[in-house]
XYZ file of C-alpha atoms in Angstrom:
461
model
C 16.263 -83.730 39.406
C 14.048 -80.883 38.282
C 13.327 -78.465 41.018
C 9.878 -76.874 40.582
C 10.223 -72.366 41.252
C 8.639 -72.765 45.068
C 11.134 -75.325 46.192
C 14.162 -73.972 45.222
C 13.859 -70.110 45.879
C 12.517 -71.112 49.255
C 15.745 -72.735 49.348
C 17.153 -69.959 48.546
C 15.898 -67.441 50.535
C 16.530 -70.289 53.781
C 20.354 -70.699 52.415
C 21.327 -66.693 51.530
C 21.919 -65.290 55.072
C 24.056 -68.606 55.297
C 26.253 -67.536 52.454
C 26.597 -64.282 53.586
C 27.857 -65.319 57.102
C 31.029 -67.088 55.678
C 29.727 -69.904 58.489
C 32.574 -72.285 57.956
C 35.587 -70.258 56.918
C 38.488 -70.925 59.405
C 41.811 -68.959 59.728
C 43.990 -71.792 59.463
C 42.544 -72.975 56.433
C 45.364 -72.649 53.237
C 45.653 -68.832 51.868
C 42.591 -68.967 48.797
C 43.714 -67.856 45.425
C 42.600 -64.696 44.480
C 40.139 -64.384 41.809
C 39.636 -61.783 38.603
C 36.669 -62.093 36.585
C 37.029 -60.425 33.185
C 33.740 -60.136 30.690
C 34.058 -58.343 27.779
C 30.567 -57.241 26.285
C 29.436 -58.030 22.697
C 32.566 -59.918 21.928
C 31.807 -62.448 19.728
C 33.184 -65.923 19.321
C 36.131 -65.483 16.963
C 36.632 -61.883 17.709
C 40.245 -63.194 19.497
C 43.286 -64.296 17.745
C 43.208 -67.610 19.097
C 39.276 -68.172 18.209
C 39.864 -66.740 15.007
C 39.912 -63.441 14.112
C 41.120 -62.858 10.454
C 41.819 -58.970 11.822
C 42.473 -58.531 15.722
C 45.427 -59.306 17.651
C 44.390 -60.229 21.328
C 48.351 -61.370 22.526
C 47.191 -60.615 26.305
C 44.045 -62.337 26.105
C 45.058 -65.400 24.339
C 48.020 -66.455 26.662
C 45.349 -66.577 29.697
C 44.053 -69.480 27.516
C 47.767 -70.471 26.559
C 49.049 -70.479 29.864
C 45.931 -72.685 30.888
C 42.519 -74.074 29.465
C 40.363 -72.602 26.530
C 37.322 -74.289 26.369
C 35.650 -74.658 22.792
C 32.008 -75.497 24.031
C 31.174 -72.109 26.332
C 28.017 -70.486 26.200
C 26.203 -67.042 27.892
C 23.209 -67.980 29.383
C 21.702 -65.068 26.912
C 22.064 -63.689 24.132
C 21.472 -60.561 25.363
C 23.165 -58.842 27.946
C 21.422 -57.864 31.154
C 19.993 -61.439 31.419
C 23.177 -63.243 31.554
C 24.538 -60.513 34.023
C 21.611 -61.682 36.170
C 22.666 -65.854 35.382
C 26.823 -65.063 36.328
C 25.267 -62.696 39.586
C 23.386 -65.244 40.672
C 24.051 -69.074 39.745
C 20.740 -69.553 38.435
C 18.775 -69.538 34.697
C 17.911 -65.620 34.811
C 13.910 -66.500 34.322
C 13.636 -67.514 37.729
C 13.966 -63.785 38.682
C 11.751 -60.755 37.417
C 14.723 -59.025 36.348
C 15.950 -61.174 34.083
C 12.627 -61.430 32.100
C 12.871 -58.346 30.704
C 15.185 -58.567 27.378
C 16.729 -56.069 28.079
C 16.685 -54.488 30.825
C 16.124 -51.060 29.966
C 13.738 -47.885 30.407
C 10.599 -49.888 29.894
C 11.255 -52.064 33.226
C 9.097 -51.688 36.247
C 10.338 -49.156 38.676
C 13.080 -50.455 41.363
C 13.852 -53.902 39.704
C 16.704 -55.738 40.588
C 17.901 -59.194 41.893
C 16.192 -60.099 45.070
C 18.280 -58.432 47.756
C 18.153 -62.264 49.978
C 19.551 -64.052 46.686
C 22.825 -65.292 46.953
C 25.357 -63.933 44.295
C 28.795 -64.870 42.796
C 30.314 -61.662 44.990
C 28.139 -62.437 48.682
C 29.533 -66.036 48.815
C 32.945 -65.132 47.872
C 32.779 -62.503 50.712
C 31.146 -65.028 52.865
C 34.526 -67.004 52.742
C 36.838 -63.921 53.057
C 36.942 -62.450 49.474
C 37.451 -58.842 49.632
C 35.168 -57.948 46.455
C 34.953 -55.215 43.564
C 32.932 -54.756 40.437
C 34.543 -52.216 38.038
C 32.767 -52.040 35.054
C 29.508 -52.032 33.419
C 26.520 -53.184 36.133
C 23.121 -53.338 34.457
C 20.771 -54.970 36.696
C 19.336 -52.204 38.777
C 19.478 -48.535 39.827
C 21.117 -47.696 43.207
C 20.885 -46.960 45.969
C 18.577 -50.431 46.352
C 20.000 -52.342 43.720
C 23.533 -50.764 43.438
C 26.498 -53.429 43.186
C 26.925 -52.709 47.285
C 23.945 -54.118 47.809
C 24.916 -57.714 46.260
C 27.715 -58.637 47.824
C 30.248 -55.977 46.025
C 32.474 -54.284 48.526
C 33.482 -51.716 46.117
C 31.577 -50.392 42.493
C 33.345 -48.611 39.929
C 31.802 -48.432 36.301
C 28.633 -47.597 34.683
C 25.218 -48.647 35.853
C 23.294 -48.258 32.148
C 23.590 -50.787 29.648
C 25.477 -48.676 27.740
C 27.752 -45.727 27.418
C 29.539 -43.475 25.928
C 33.614 -43.964 25.683
C 34.274 -40.436 26.604
C 31.345 -38.896 28.193
C 30.332 -41.817 29.957
C 26.100 -41.868 30.140
C 24.113 -42.933 27.460
C 23.525 -39.496 25.622
C 19.859 -39.245 23.999
C 18.648 -36.044 22.401
C 21.905 -34.684 22.763
C 21.955 -35.178 26.421
C 24.068 -37.252 28.634
C 21.041 -39.608 30.907
C 21.236 -41.577 33.452
C 23.906 -42.050 36.288
C 26.705 -43.124 34.134
C 29.996 -43.730 35.747
C 29.588 -44.177 39.875
C 32.026 -44.785 42.596
C 30.138 -47.086 44.776
C 26.483 -45.132 45.084
C 27.812 -41.852 43.994
C 27.894 -40.516 40.539
C 31.200 -38.926 39.534
C 32.942 -36.802 37.116
C 36.427 -38.854 35.270
C 38.165 -38.157 31.780
C 39.111 -40.408 30.089
C 38.654 -43.392 27.244
C 36.153 -46.056 29.392
C 38.402 -49.203 28.355
C 41.892 -47.203 29.983
C 39.799 -46.168 33.300
C 38.606 -49.593 33.789
C 41.623 -50.893 33.134
C 43.793 -48.850 35.153
C 40.972 -49.200 37.856
C 42.036 -52.350 38.218
C 45.386 -52.402 38.089
C 45.808 -50.020 41.759
C 42.843 -52.900 42.844
C 45.626 -55.428 42.670
C 48.849 -53.260 43.733
C 46.471 -52.024 46.577
C 45.366 -55.267 47.781
C 47.849 -56.365 50.168
C 47.110 -60.276 51.489
C 43.720 -60.516 51.827
C 42.285 -62.500 48.786
C 40.383 -60.609 46.039
C 37.310 -61.420 43.710
C 37.647 -58.671 41.558
C 34.823 -58.767 38.226
C 36.332 -56.656 35.688
C 33.239 -55.798 33.216
C 34.430 -53.994 30.454
C 31.806 -52.806 28.618
C 34.077 -52.580 24.799
C 33.194 -53.888 22.455
C 29.719 -52.414 22.192
C 28.413 -49.658 20.810
C 29.195 -46.582 20.230
C 31.562 -47.339 18.166
C 34.315 -44.983 19.515
C 38.676 -45.685 19.770
C 41.011 -43.642 21.720
C 41.251 -40.653 19.423
C 37.219 -40.122 19.170
C 36.722 -38.008 21.542
C 36.041 -35.219 19.277
C 33.118 -37.079 17.390
C 31.571 -38.772 20.565
C 31.267 -34.723 21.400
C 28.888 -34.403 18.406
C 27.061 -37.806 18.834
C 23.447 -36.934 19.178
C 22.661 -40.441 20.739
C 24.978 -43.196 21.623
C 22.996 -45.462 19.530
C 25.312 -44.905 16.779
C 24.249 -47.366 14.070
C 25.301 -44.852 11.311
C 29.286 -45.201 12.204
C 31.477 -47.968 12.768
C 33.564 -50.179 10.667
C 35.497 -53.716 11.152
C 38.898 -51.397 11.750
C 37.203 -48.873 13.930
C 36.023 -52.841 15.878
C 39.388 -54.177 15.719
C 41.036 -50.930 17.439
C 37.978 -51.330 20.388
C 39.497 -54.343 21.446
C 42.915 -54.338 21.191
C 42.285 -51.456 23.156
C 40.626 -53.558 25.787
C 43.271 -56.578 25.065
C 46.210 -53.895 26.001
C 44.675 -53.272 29.231
C 44.118 -56.881 29.940
C 48.293 -56.726 29.668
C 47.910 -53.834 31.951
C 46.559 -56.061 34.267
C 48.801 -59.421 33.886
C 51.598 -57.391 34.509
C 50.324 -55.961 37.580
C 49.339 -59.473 38.811
C 53.581 -60.409 38.057
C 55.004 -57.102 40.050
C 52.897 -57.793 43.010
C 54.124 -61.160 42.805
C 50.242 -62.367 42.773
C 50.221 -63.467 39.449
C 50.862 -67.833 40.524
C 47.835 -66.998 43.132
C 45.201 -66.049 41.117
C 42.571 -67.398 38.633
C 41.572 -65.114 35.323
C 38.697 -66.100 33.634
C 37.593 -64.376 30.236
C 34.830 -64.110 28.679
C 31.485 -62.610 27.067
C 28.205 -61.914 27.998
C 26.663 -62.976 24.218
C 27.920 -63.395 20.866
C 29.065 -60.910 18.686
C 27.292 -57.739 17.359
C 27.787 -56.545 13.558
C 30.895 -56.166 13.256
C 31.440 -59.381 14.975
C 32.994 -62.646 13.956
C 31.146 -66.048 15.071
C 33.030 -68.465 12.769
C 31.711 -71.639 12.112
C 28.467 -70.132 14.156
C 25.487 -68.747 12.268
C 23.530 -66.719 14.430
C 24.528 -62.720 16.116
C 23.659 -61.356 19.196
C 19.688 -61.704 19.763
C 19.530 -64.725 18.274
C 19.655 -68.016 19.886
C 21.602 -70.068 17.053
C 25.113 -70.808 18.348
C 26.612 -67.726 17.213
C 24.634 -65.459 19.284
C 25.572 -67.299 22.630
C 28.656 -69.185 22.193
C 31.191 -67.142 23.463
C 35.027 -67.456 24.148
C 35.932 -69.015 27.211
C 39.217 -68.885 28.808
C 40.843 -69.881 32.035
C 44.302 -69.668 33.968
C 45.587 -71.009 37.180
C 48.980 -71.768 37.845
C 49.345 -74.725 39.577
C 45.355 -75.660 39.457
C 45.063 -75.648 35.861
C 47.648 -77.399 33.311
C 48.937 -74.640 31.153
C 48.146 -75.377 27.238
C 44.889 -77.511 28.297
C 41.922 -77.737 25.987
C 38.979 -78.854 27.113
C 34.877 -79.756 24.914
C 32.650 -78.998 28.227
C 30.006 -77.142 28.291
C 30.227 -74.536 30.642
C 27.525 -71.413 30.449
C 27.732 -68.191 32.524
C 25.461 -69.479 35.879
C 28.120 -72.008 36.166
C 31.045 -69.407 36.854
C 29.240 -69.015 40.383
C 29.414 -72.840 41.799
C 32.555 -73.202 39.852
C 34.636 -70.439 41.476
C 33.186 -71.192 44.592
C 34.209 -74.572 45.020
C 37.975 -73.652 43.438
C 38.269 -71.011 46.229
C 37.817 -74.146 48.995
C 34.258 -72.858 49.700
C 31.629 -75.057 50.135
C 28.670 -74.713 47.490
C 25.915 -77.312 48.774
C 25.883 -74.642 51.994
C 25.940 -71.315 50.019
C 22.664 -72.035 48.144
C 20.624 -73.733 45.565
C 21.976 -73.236 41.861
C 21.110 -73.927 38.617
C 24.557 -73.783 37.741
C 26.832 -76.617 37.998
C 30.089 -76.489 39.569
C 32.553 -77.497 36.777
C 35.845 -76.934 38.944
C 36.941 -81.239 38.725
C 36.345 -80.934 35.255
C 38.479 -77.026 34.518
C 42.090 -78.955 36.666
C 41.610 -82.274 34.960
C 40.385 -84.459 38.299
C 36.974 -85.315 35.912
C 35.928 -86.000 32.475
C 33.425 -84.095 30.470
C 30.685 -84.285 31.465
C 27.116 -84.021 29.609
C 24.575 -82.059 30.349
C 21.176 -80.409 29.244
C 20.733 -76.053 28.876
C 18.093 -74.487 27.915
C 17.402 -70.737 26.700
C 14.256 -68.900 25.742
C 14.435 -65.235 24.158
C 10.559 -63.483 23.676
C 11.655 -62.005 20.369
C 10.753 -63.771 17.383
C 9.031 -66.476 19.961
C 12.914 -68.502 20.097
C 13.602 -71.616 22.163
C 16.651 -73.770 22.479
C 17.675 -77.122 24.409
C 21.560 -78.309 24.106
C 20.678 -81.716 25.089
C 24.436 -83.469 24.616
C 25.432 -83.244 21.556
C 21.869 -82.378 20.098
C 19.994 -79.118 19.983
C 16.499 -78.390 19.513
C 15.781 -74.548 18.399
C 12.482 -72.690 17.729
C 13.080 -70.174 15.871
C 8.872 -68.002 15.541
C 6.947 -70.966 14.149
C 9.263 -73.235 13.092
C 11.236 -76.205 14.797
C 14.879 -77.356 13.810
C 16.848 -79.998 15.135
C 20.568 -80.237 14.846
C 23.402 -82.598 15.601
C 26.260 -80.193 16.964
C 29.168 -82.691 17.028
C 28.411 -83.213 13.290
C 27.363 -80.091 12.065
C 28.487 -77.065 14.370
C 26.812 -74.587 11.787
C 23.009 -75.659 12.294
C 22.663 -76.432 8.702
C 21.356 -79.946 8.632
C 18.021 -79.725 9.948
C 16.768 -83.499 11.193
C 13.352 -82.516 12.092
C 11.957 -84.471 9.370
C 14.193 -87.457 9.614
C 13.832 -88.100 13.473
C 10.258 -86.795 14.580
C 10.674 -88.927 17.654
C 13.633 -87.009 19.290
C 12.443 -83.674 18.004
C 8.822 -84.731 20.347
C 10.892 -85.406 23.224
C 12.997 -82.343 23.528
C 9.878 -79.967 22.695
C 8.390 -81.644 25.422
C 11.821 -81.037 27.831
C 11.519 -77.892 27.368
C 8.596 -77.508 27.944
C 9.023 -79.065 31.104
C 11.409 -76.551 31.969
C 9.834 -73.432 30.911
C 7.181 -73.884 32.848
C 9.183 -73.885 36.040
C 10.257 -70.127 34.789
C 8.896 -66.842 35.198
C 6.835 -66.144 32.114
C 7.078 -63.308 30.280
C 5.206 -60.222 31.894
C 2.153 -58.987 29.308
C 2.159 -55.477 28.078
C 6.411 -55.289 29.234
C 7.164 -53.380 26.506
C 4.579 -51.021 24.469
C 5.179 -52.324 20.602
C 7.600 -48.826 19.900
C 9.749 -49.049 23.139
C 10.301 -53.117 21.906
C 11.014 -52.179 18.360
C 14.014 -49.076 19.593
C 15.284 -51.292 22.676
C 15.061 -55.349 21.651
C 18.959 -56.158 20.757
C 20.224 -52.571 21.494
C 22.165 -54.060 25.197
């Protein structure tokens, strides 16, 4: 069913307060599972050893899928960072919100922009059913205090506010100087020594060990392997960088080091769950915010971050829940970032219908083997180069600039056998379907970026 934006947002506002109250939660209900949602930054589909990396070893992350389920058709809501994070937070297409139309969210965005404060979020709906909520890592969805994580459903926050940070200086660096808020505890900037990936992993371990019996929802959003290209031994290099836009640096070896450092921190987290007796009571998700960048692998897909080809939006997606998800499962279910809110809420025993109205789909039955794969339609757009995409079942409509394409992903996931000429009726129908969806979304603001700022920040976050 198509829902216009006015009706959609009206329903969201009316139900937001209900979601926050936790009405209907009973102390007599069985213990809810803990949930740990791990998201990498700019990790490509084939950058894990279990998804096909030629040189990176990720045994800890791989184990999440081996002991649970791996979805080969996992998608990000956008080919860049902050729009995907908007969709993840809200369970909705990011284009329903002004912040989601900023591609990316950067210095040229309107002051004070953020997700509406009355919008139910993945954190607020979990808090509403009795979870303690915490975000560790990257936020990139607005500036404190008005739009800090603490005002969007999280009880605690430890991480970086902006879209990127030096791994040692913990700030964006421009002109040789630290800029922005950088590392924060709650709404307060703080100073810590150490490599960011390790700081985030250590904080996650402490959170698990100190959790007690209250169920927790932990968002662990690593900034790895996003630039600047720094490993654990590069503190001296970091101190000399004039800007975080480290485009004359990096290598396949350095990228491997950064991803494997993240995997080692996931290993610490898994060990903490075992020590604390929480491993069998915890749902773990691992995914990425968009496709990979310059040192990444996306095989067998083409395209990278900033493109709506499969390589720019197809991401790893692994989930583990002992006793709830069968170990060693694989699924062809299509799942996207905005699905996590309704799906995890349902797995936790919450009432999705009472929580709000979402574009994301509850796929809990598909993940737990109680229902088969469901076909669906998913939409993307990206203002750079006039990109548009629709996945409708196995077919994909793709527009790059003024050129349209039509692919059957079941037969050609590399997007090379173009059916534009031989199936004009399907092309027209899918174009019209995308146009109908797009008419319900916010338009891109005219002049939201000056040309020089857009060129500088395009595909940077």
